[in-house]
Structures are given as structure tokens and as C-alpha cells.
XYZ file of C-alpha atoms in Angstrom:
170
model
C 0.000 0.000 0.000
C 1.067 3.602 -0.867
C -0.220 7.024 0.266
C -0.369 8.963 -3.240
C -2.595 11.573 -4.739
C -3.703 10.624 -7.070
C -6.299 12.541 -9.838
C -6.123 15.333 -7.575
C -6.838 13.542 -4.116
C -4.724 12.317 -1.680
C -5.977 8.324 -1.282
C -4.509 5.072 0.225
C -3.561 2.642 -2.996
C -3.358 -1.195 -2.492
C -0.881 -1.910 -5.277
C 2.510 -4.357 -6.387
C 5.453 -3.820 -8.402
C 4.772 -6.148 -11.867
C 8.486 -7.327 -11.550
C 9.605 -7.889 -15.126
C 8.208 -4.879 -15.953
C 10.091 -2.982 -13.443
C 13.478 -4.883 -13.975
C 12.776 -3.516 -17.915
C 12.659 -0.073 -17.227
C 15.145 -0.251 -14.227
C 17.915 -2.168 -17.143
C 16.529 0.608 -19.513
C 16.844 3.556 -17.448
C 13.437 4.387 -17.310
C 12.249 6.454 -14.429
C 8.381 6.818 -13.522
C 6.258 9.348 -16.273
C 4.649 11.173 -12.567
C 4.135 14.411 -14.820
C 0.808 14.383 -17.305
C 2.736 16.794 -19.652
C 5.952 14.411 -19.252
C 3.564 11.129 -19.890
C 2.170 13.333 -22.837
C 5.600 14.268 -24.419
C 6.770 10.362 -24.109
C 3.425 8.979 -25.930
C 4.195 11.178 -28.493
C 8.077 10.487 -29.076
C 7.582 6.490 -28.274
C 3.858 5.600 -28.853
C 4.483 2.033 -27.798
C 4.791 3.268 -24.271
C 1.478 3.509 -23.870
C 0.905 0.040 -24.676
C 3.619 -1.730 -22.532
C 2.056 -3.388 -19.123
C 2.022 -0.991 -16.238
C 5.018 -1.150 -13.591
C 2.833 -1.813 -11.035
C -0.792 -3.376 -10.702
C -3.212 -1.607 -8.919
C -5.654 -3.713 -6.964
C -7.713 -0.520 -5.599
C -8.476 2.076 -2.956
C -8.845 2.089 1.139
C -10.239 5.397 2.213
C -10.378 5.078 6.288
C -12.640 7.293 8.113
C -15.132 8.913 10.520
C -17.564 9.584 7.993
C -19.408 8.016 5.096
C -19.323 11.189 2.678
C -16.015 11.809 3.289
C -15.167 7.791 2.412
C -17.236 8.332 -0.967
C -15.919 11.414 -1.898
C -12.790 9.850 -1.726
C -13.209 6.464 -3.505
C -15.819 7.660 -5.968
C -13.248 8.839 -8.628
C -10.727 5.639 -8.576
C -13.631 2.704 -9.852
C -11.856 2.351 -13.208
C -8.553 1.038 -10.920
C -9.801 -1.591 -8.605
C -11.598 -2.575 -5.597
C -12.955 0.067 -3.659
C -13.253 0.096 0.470
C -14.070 2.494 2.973
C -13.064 1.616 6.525
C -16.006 3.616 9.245
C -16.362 3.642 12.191
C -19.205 -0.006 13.004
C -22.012 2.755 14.202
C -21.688 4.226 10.763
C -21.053 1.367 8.585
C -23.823 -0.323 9.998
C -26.326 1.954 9.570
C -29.111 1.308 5.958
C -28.427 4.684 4.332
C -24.444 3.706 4.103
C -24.376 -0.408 3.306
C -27.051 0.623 0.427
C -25.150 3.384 -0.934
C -22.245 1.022 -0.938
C -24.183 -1.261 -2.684
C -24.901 1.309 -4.859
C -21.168 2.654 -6.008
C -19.691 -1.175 -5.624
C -17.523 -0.087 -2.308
C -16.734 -2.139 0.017
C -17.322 -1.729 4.163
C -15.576 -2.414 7.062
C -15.572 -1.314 10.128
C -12.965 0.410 11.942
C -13.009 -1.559 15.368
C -11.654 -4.854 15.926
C -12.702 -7.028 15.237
C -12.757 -5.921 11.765
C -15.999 -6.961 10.362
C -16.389 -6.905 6.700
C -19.943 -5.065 6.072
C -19.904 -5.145 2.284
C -17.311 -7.223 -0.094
C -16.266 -4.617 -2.338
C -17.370 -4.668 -6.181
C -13.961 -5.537 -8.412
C -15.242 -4.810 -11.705
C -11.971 -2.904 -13.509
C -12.716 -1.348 -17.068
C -10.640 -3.126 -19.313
C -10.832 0.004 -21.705
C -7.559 1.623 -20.736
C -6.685 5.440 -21.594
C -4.041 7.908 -20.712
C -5.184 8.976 -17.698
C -5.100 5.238 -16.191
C -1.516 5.051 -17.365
C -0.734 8.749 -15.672
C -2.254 7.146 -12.455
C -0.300 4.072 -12.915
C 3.372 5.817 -13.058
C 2.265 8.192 -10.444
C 1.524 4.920 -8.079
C 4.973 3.672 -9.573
C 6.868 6.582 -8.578
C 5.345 6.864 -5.169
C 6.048 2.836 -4.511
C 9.641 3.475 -5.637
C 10.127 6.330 -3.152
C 8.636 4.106 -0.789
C 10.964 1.556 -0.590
C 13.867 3.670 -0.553
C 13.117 5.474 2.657
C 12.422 1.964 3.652
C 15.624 0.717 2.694
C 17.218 3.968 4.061
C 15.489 3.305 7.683
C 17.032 -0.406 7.431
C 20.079 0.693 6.782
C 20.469 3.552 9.703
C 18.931 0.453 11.617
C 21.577 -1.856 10.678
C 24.358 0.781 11.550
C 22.614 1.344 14.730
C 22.799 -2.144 15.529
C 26.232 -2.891 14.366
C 27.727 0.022 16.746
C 27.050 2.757 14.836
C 26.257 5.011 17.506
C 29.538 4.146 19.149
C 31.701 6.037 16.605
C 33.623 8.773 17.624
């Protein structure tokens, strides 16, 4: 999972590195298209771009919190990428308004407290009809995932030097 904002919100995307396709454009030198004007100026030089699979798969959305509008406003605009879930509070994502509305928009419910209690299995229906603007969202979850792990590998390695004595060096 990545925080990213993504077409103009910031959201929660559950997501995965597509591995060959990441070791291609690592071996080519190919850095994440995060920029739509970028993404634009690359379809138009290599048009195949475009077409190649997407570094990473995107399986869909979490949006967690206190209230159901602010849960839908959030997930409403990401159905074309996956799964869609909103994490409430139980009072809320119990209640007949919310679980039909979720019905409704395909999202799925659960609710906040332990134990977490799935409400509503969320609706996975993806578009298959890809455009630009999936592929924009695509590189920007790339690039975020990439940053990702390396502040993760950063925090192992200042974790490994702490370990190893690091903190003993004068």
C-alpha cells in the first residue's frame, strides 16, 4: 500500500510492483512518467509506451474514516482502478443509508473496530478500456512505490548501523 494523490486527491492505494516490468525499465533507465505533460511528451516520441504493461498493478483504494461522505468522496473517482473500500467507524457502517449506498457505487465496508468486520465485499469490476489517464495514475503509483521503498531501505540501513555500533563512533 502507498499514500499517493492521485487525480487530484490524496488516497490510500493497495498496489505491487509487476516485476519484469520494473526490472525492464530499471535495465533501460526508465524512471516513472509522474508528470501528465511528461507522460504526454513520451506517448508522443515512443507511442508504444502507452501500450507496454504498467510497472505496477493496482488492486484498488482504502479510504479510512469517521464519515461516510467523506469515504465516498474519496473512492468515488478511482472505480476504473480496482476494488474500492471504505473503513467507518461499526455505528456508521452499519447503519441502511451507508451499506445501500455502498451497494450502490460497488464499495466495500468495514468497520474500523476490531474485530474488523467486513460489512460489504467490495465490487472488483476494472474497465478493461484503458486510456491515458489510467496510465498517468499508474506511473504516479509507480513513482510513489519506488520512493517508498527507498526510505524503507534507508530506515534499514540507519537500523543496521545502529545495531552494528554505529552510535559508538567517535
Amino acid at each position: 500500500m502507498v499514500t499517493v494523490r492521485a487525480l487530484s486527491t490524496l488516497r490510500v492505494v493497495v498496489c505491487e510492483l509487476d516485476e519484469p516490468e520494473h526490472a525492464r525499465r530499471q535495465k533501460a533507465g526508465l524512471i516513472p512518467t509522474a508528470d501528465a505533460l511528461l507522460l504526454h511528451c513520451r506517448a508522443h516520441v515512443a507511442p508504444s509506451f502507452l501500450q507496454r504493461p504498467s510497472p505496477v498493478r493496482i488492486r484498488g483504494a482504502v479510504a479510512v474514516r469517521a464519515s461516510w461522505r467523506s469515504a465516498r468522496a474519496n473512492l468515488a473517482g478511482f472505480a476504473a482502478f480496482g476494488a474500492r473500500v471504505a473503513v467507518l467507524p461499526a455505528k456508521v457502517a452499519h447503519r441502511d443509508a451507508v451499506r445501500a449506498e455502498s451497494i450502490y457505487h460497488g464499495f466495500g465496508l468495514l468497520a474500523a473496530e476490531k474485530p474488523q468486520e467486513v460489512i460489504q465485499a467490495p465490487d472488483a469490476y476494472v474497465s478493461v478500456e484503458r486510456t491515458w489517464a489510467h496510465r498517468l495514475v499508474e506511473e504516479i503509483v509507480y513513482d510513489a512505490l519506488l520512493s517508498q521503498q527507498t526510505v524503507q531501505r534507508r530506515d534499514l540501513g540507519s537500523q543496521a548501523f545502529m545495531k552494528a555500533g554505529g552510535s559508538q563512533v567517535r
